[in-house]
Tab-separated table of C-alpha atoms in Angstrom:
chain	number	residue	atom	x	y	z
A	1	MET	CA	7.063	-79.012	49.190
A	2	LYS	CA	3.370	-77.342	48.869
A	3	LYS	CA	1.047	-79.798	49.947
A	4	MET	CA	-2.405	-80.465	48.668
A	5	ILE	CA	-5.242	-82.838	51.114
A	6	ILE	CA	-8.282	-84.241	49.570
A	7	SER	CA	-9.895	-85.504	52.497
A	8	ALA	CA	-14.113	-86.403	52.940
A	9	HIS	CA	-14.966	-87.886	56.472
A	10	TYR	CA	-16.221	-91.224	57.778
A	11	ASP	CA	-18.756	-91.287	60.136
A	12	SER	CA	-22.220	-91.477	59.814
A	13	ALA	CA	-25.318	-89.748	61.288
A	14	GLU	CA	-26.211	-92.141	63.894
A	15	ASP	CA	-29.508	-93.773	62.833
A	16	SER	CA	-27.463	-93.812	59.447
A	17	VAL	CA	-25.357	-96.652	57.846
A	18	GLY	CA	-23.979	-94.100	56.222
A	19	ALA	CA	-23.832	-94.808	52.148
A	20	ASN	CA	-24.208	-91.241	50.356
A	21	ASP	CA	-22.797	-89.495	53.895
A	22	ASN	CA	-19.848	-90.248	53.479
A	23	GLY	CA	-19.487	-93.405	51.578
A	24	SER	CA	-19.538	-91.978	48.572
A	25	GLY	CA	-17.065	-89.361	49.719
A	26	VAL	CA	-14.515	-91.829	51.221
A	27	ALA	CA	-15.275	-93.467	48.226
A	28	ALA	CA	-13.588	-90.814	45.906
A	29	VAL	CA	-10.799	-90.050	48.367
A	30	LEU	CA	-9.867	-93.414	48.507
A	31	GLU	CA	-9.989	-93.599	44.064
A	32	LEU	CA	-8.034	-90.341	43.652
A	33	ALA	CA	-5.931	-92.155	45.695
A	34	ARG	CA	-4.893	-94.882	43.815
A	35	ILE	CA	-5.436	-93.058	40.506
A	36	LEU	CA	-2.424	-90.286	42.167
A	37	LYS	CA	-0.293	-92.538	43.177
A	38	ASP	CA	1.635	-92.975	40.732
A	39	THR	CA	1.625	-89.631	39.603
A	40	GLU	CA	4.175	-86.611	39.531
A	41	MET	CA	3.284	-83.547	40.714
A	42	PRO	CA	4.639	-80.173	41.926
A	43	TYR	CA	3.311	-80.470	44.952
A	44	ASN	CA	2.865	-83.361	48.226
A	45	VAL	CA	-1.072	-84.602	47.998
A	46	LYS	CA	-2.381	-85.331	51.347
A	47	PHE	CA	-4.897	-88.256	51.203
A	48	ILE	CA	-7.590	-87.784	54.828
A	49	LEU	CA	-10.391	-89.149	55.777
A	50	PHE	CA	-11.656	-86.874	58.912
A	51	SER	CA	-13.898	-88.698	62.045
A	52	GLY	CA	-16.572	-86.187	63.686
A	53	GLU	CA	-17.904	-84.009	61.320
A	54	GLU	CA	-21.673	-85.178	62.250
A	55	LYS	CA	-20.206	-84.044	65.386
A	56	TYR	CA	-19.339	-80.323	64.338
A	57	MET	CA	-16.412	-80.747	63.047
A	58	LEU	CA	-14.703	-82.798	65.338
A	59	GLY	CA	-11.788	-84.365	63.684
A	60	SER	CA	-10.584	-81.795	60.878
A	61	ARG	CA	-10.949	-79.173	63.868
A	62	TRP	CA	-8.579	-81.001	65.957
A	63	TYR	CA	-6.281	-81.917	62.849
A	64	VAL	CA	-6.156	-77.852	62.151
A	65	GLY	CA	-5.507	-77.374	65.657
A	66	ASN	CA	-2.712	-78.799	65.906
A	67	LEU	CA	-0.461	-77.699	62.419
A	68	SER	CA	1.990	-75.283	63.335
A	69	GLU	CA	2.442	-72.204	61.402
A	70	ASP	CA	4.994	-73.456	58.957
A	71	GLU	CA	2.574	-76.013	58.810
A	72	ARG	CA	-0.589	-74.482	57.211
A	73	LYS	CA	1.603	-71.947	55.131
A	74	GLN	CA	2.632	-75.131	53.204
A	75	ILE	CA	-1.028	-76.379	52.242
A	76	ILE	CA	-1.844	-74.929	49.054
A	77	GLY	CA	-5.722	-76.178	49.650
A	78	VAL	CA	-8.474	-78.624	50.594
A	79	ILE	CA	-10.197	-80.274	48.222
A	80	ASN	CA	-13.242	-82.047	50.242
A	81	ILE	CA	-15.699	-84.028	49.474
A	82	ASP	CA	-18.722	-84.812	51.042
A	83	THR	CA	-22.358	-86.735	50.262
A	84	ILE	CA	-22.122	-86.741	45.882
A	85	ALA	CA	-23.896	-89.408	44.947
A	86	GLU	CA	-27.365	-89.728	45.481
A	87	LYS	CA	-29.576	-90.654	42.285
A	88	SER	CA	-30.385	-86.883	40.543
A	89	ASP	CA	-29.521	-84.575	37.705
A	90	LEU	CA	-29.024	-82.294	39.840
A	91	GLY	CA	-25.276	-80.535	39.855
A	92	TYR	CA	-22.680	-79.997	42.990
A	93	MET	CA	-22.516	-76.926	45.545
A	94	ALA	CA	-18.433	-75.987	46.038
A	95	MET	CA	-19.210	-74.850	49.681
A	96	ILE	CA	-16.449	-72.439	51.022
A	97	GLU	CA	-16.619	-69.299	53.872
A	98	GLY	CA	-15.148	-66.688	54.644
A	99	ASN	CA	-14.937	-63.510	56.605
A	100	LYS	CA	-15.411	-60.558	53.991
A	101	ARG	CA	-19.278	-59.482	54.745
A	102	PRO	CA	-20.281	-56.222	54.598
A	103	ASP	CA	-22.632	-54.866	56.927
A	104	ASP	CA	-24.693	-53.997	53.894
A	105	ILE	CA	-25.509	-57.787	52.413
A	106	GLU	CA	-28.883	-59.525	53.210
A	107	TYR	CA	-29.022	-62.714	53.967
A	108	ASP	CA	-31.488	-63.991	50.729
A	109	ASP	CA	-30.694	-65.891	48.142
A	110	GLU	CA	-29.138	-63.278	46.444
A	111	GLY	CA	-27.065	-61.645	49.165
A	112	LEU	CA	-26.024	-65.077	49.979
A	113	LYS	CA	-24.705	-65.596	46.076
A	114	LYS	CA	-23.050	-62.114	46.456
A	115	LEU	CA	-21.807	-63.462	49.445
A	116	ALA	CA	-19.827	-66.926	48.072
A	117	GLU	CA	-18.468	-64.515	45.274
A	118	LEU	CA	-17.083	-61.463	47.219
A	119	ASN	CA	-15.310	-64.681	49.271
A	120	LYS	CA	-13.835	-67.165	46.521
A	121	ASN	CA	-10.622	-68.836	46.848
A	122	SER	CA	-8.238	-70.322	44.495
A	123	MET	CA	-10.086	-73.814	45.484
A	124	SER	CA	-13.625	-73.131	44.518
A	125	ASP	CA	-12.759	-70.701	41.213
A	126	LEU	CA	-11.209	-73.980	39.554
A	127	PHE	CA	-14.380	-76.102	40.513
A	128	THR	CA	-16.743	-73.346	39.332
A	129	SER	CA	-15.969	-73.220	35.834
A	130	SER	CA	-17.709	-75.981	35.136
A	131	ASP	CA	-21.859	-75.332	35.174
A	132	ARG	CA	-22.312	-78.326	37.075
A	133	PHE	CA	-20.933	-76.293	39.978
A	134	TYR	CA	-22.323	-73.383	41.696
A	135	LEU	CA	-20.943	-71.236	44.149
A	136	THR	CA	-22.176	-71.354	47.523
A	137	MET	CA	-21.560	-70.151	51.361
A	138	ALA	CA	-21.739	-72.532	54.047
A	139	THR	CA	-20.025	-74.083	57.206
A	140	ASN	CA	-20.870	-77.773	57.379
A	141	SER	CA	-17.862	-79.931	56.342
A	142	ASP	CA	-14.952	-80.275	56.357
A	143	HIS	CA	-13.157	-77.191	54.256
A	144	TYR	CA	-14.961	-74.521	57.802
A	145	PRO	CA	-11.852	-75.565	60.001
A	146	PHE	CA	-9.622	-74.211	56.989
A	147	ALA	CA	-10.727	-71.621	55.694
A	148	LEU	CA	-11.037	-70.506	59.637
A	149	VAL	CA	-7.437	-70.274	59.573
A	150	ASP	CA	-7.415	-68.523	55.614
A	151	ILE	CA	-6.063	-71.723	53.721
A	152	PRO	CA	-7.995	-72.088	50.272
A	153	ALA	CA	-10.614	-75.171	50.512
A	154	VAL	CA	-13.899	-76.334	49.242
A	155	SER	CA	-16.109	-78.661	49.710
A	156	ILE	CA	-17.862	-80.341	46.827
A	157	VAL	CA	-21.194	-82.041	47.831
A	158	GLN	CA	-23.995	-82.731	44.908
A	159	ASP	CA	-26.966	-79.896	44.734
A	160	TRP	CA	-29.511	-80.897	48.239
A	161	GLN	CA	-32.474	-78.123	47.289
A	162	ASP	CA	-34.833	-80.918	46.540
A	163	GLY	CA	-33.443	-82.122	50.287
A	164	LEU	CA	-31.338	-85.349	50.102
A	165	ASN	CA	-32.010	-88.675	51.861
A	166	VAL	CA	-29.166	-88.448	54.840
A	167	ASN	CA	-28.197	-88.805	58.370
A	168	ASP	CA	-31.587	-91.553	58.549
A	169	SER	CA	-32.478	-95.340	57.621
A	170	SER	CA	-32.967	-93.692	53.909
A	171	ASP	CA	-29.291	-92.957	53.275
A	172	VAL	CA	-28.735	-97.021	51.245
A	173	LYS	CA	-26.548	-97.842	48.344
A	174	GLU	CA	-29.658	-98.907	46.451
A	175	ASN	CA	-30.480	-94.569	45.916
A	176	MET	CA	-26.953	-93.896	44.579
A	177	ASP	CA	-25.628	-93.417	41.182
A	178	MET	CA	-22.577	-94.251	40.789
A	179	GLN	CA	-21.629	-91.933	37.970
A	180	ARG	CA	-22.106	-89.579	40.258
A	181	ILE	CA	-18.782	-90.521	42.188
A	182	VAL	CA	-17.363	-90.919	39.046
A	183	GLU	CA	-18.142	-87.027	37.953
A	184	VAL	CA	-16.485	-86.001	40.358
A	185	ILE	CA	-12.688	-88.065	40.473
A	186	GLU	CA	-12.957	-87.174	37.060
A	187	LYS	CA	-13.316	-83.827	38.107
A	188	VAL	CA	-11.024	-83.693	41.204
A	189	THR	CA	-8.355	-84.978	38.474
A	190	GLU	CA	-8.565	-81.695	36.167
A	191	VAL	CA	-8.741	-79.020	38.860
A	192	LEU	CA	-5.336	-80.761	40.671
A	193	SER	CA	-3.806	-80.245	37.001
A	194	GLU	CA	-4.285	-77.074	37.065
A	195	ILE	CA	-2.985	-75.667	39.971
A	196	PRO	CA	0.015	-73.994	39.450
A	197	SER	CA	3.356	-75.391	40.496
A	198	ASN	CA	4.132	-72.211	41.911
A	199	ASN	CA	1.735	-71.513	44.334
């Protein structure tokens, strides 16, 4: 049976307690597991909490590197949740990575938007139908090792255009908005219901 992966990393930076990065992602994955445990789906859902994301995605790189070719083909997509709950009115980024990089691309804001659109995948498409999520290219979360082997993967991260209080002592629960975790959980649940059974 085909498989969908929902993931987050549970490690944090050395000088941080990691409330948002990435306690928020872990909380979302655990709550999704609770919500979906008795739900009939046309594919299996595998919930994974990775370590070593702050060490260049050590856990997810190990996991992907140990998948057989057949196991890779069984994965229809990956939704990774990373840093979603700092108090903010801003939306979320659907971070992807891909190897479509035309020679004439300019690596400015407009060029990166074009690159993201060119490299979108079946997972990112499901999120960016909402105006709360916008597409961007990035390699700094656990979607990246899956993307390297052509598995459709996306990381949901809150928009950091104003900066986030992560990777230091300011990443504490008092700076978090739990409703943001609920918002992402609701969107992921909606997305899972839209994935076609023939994937």
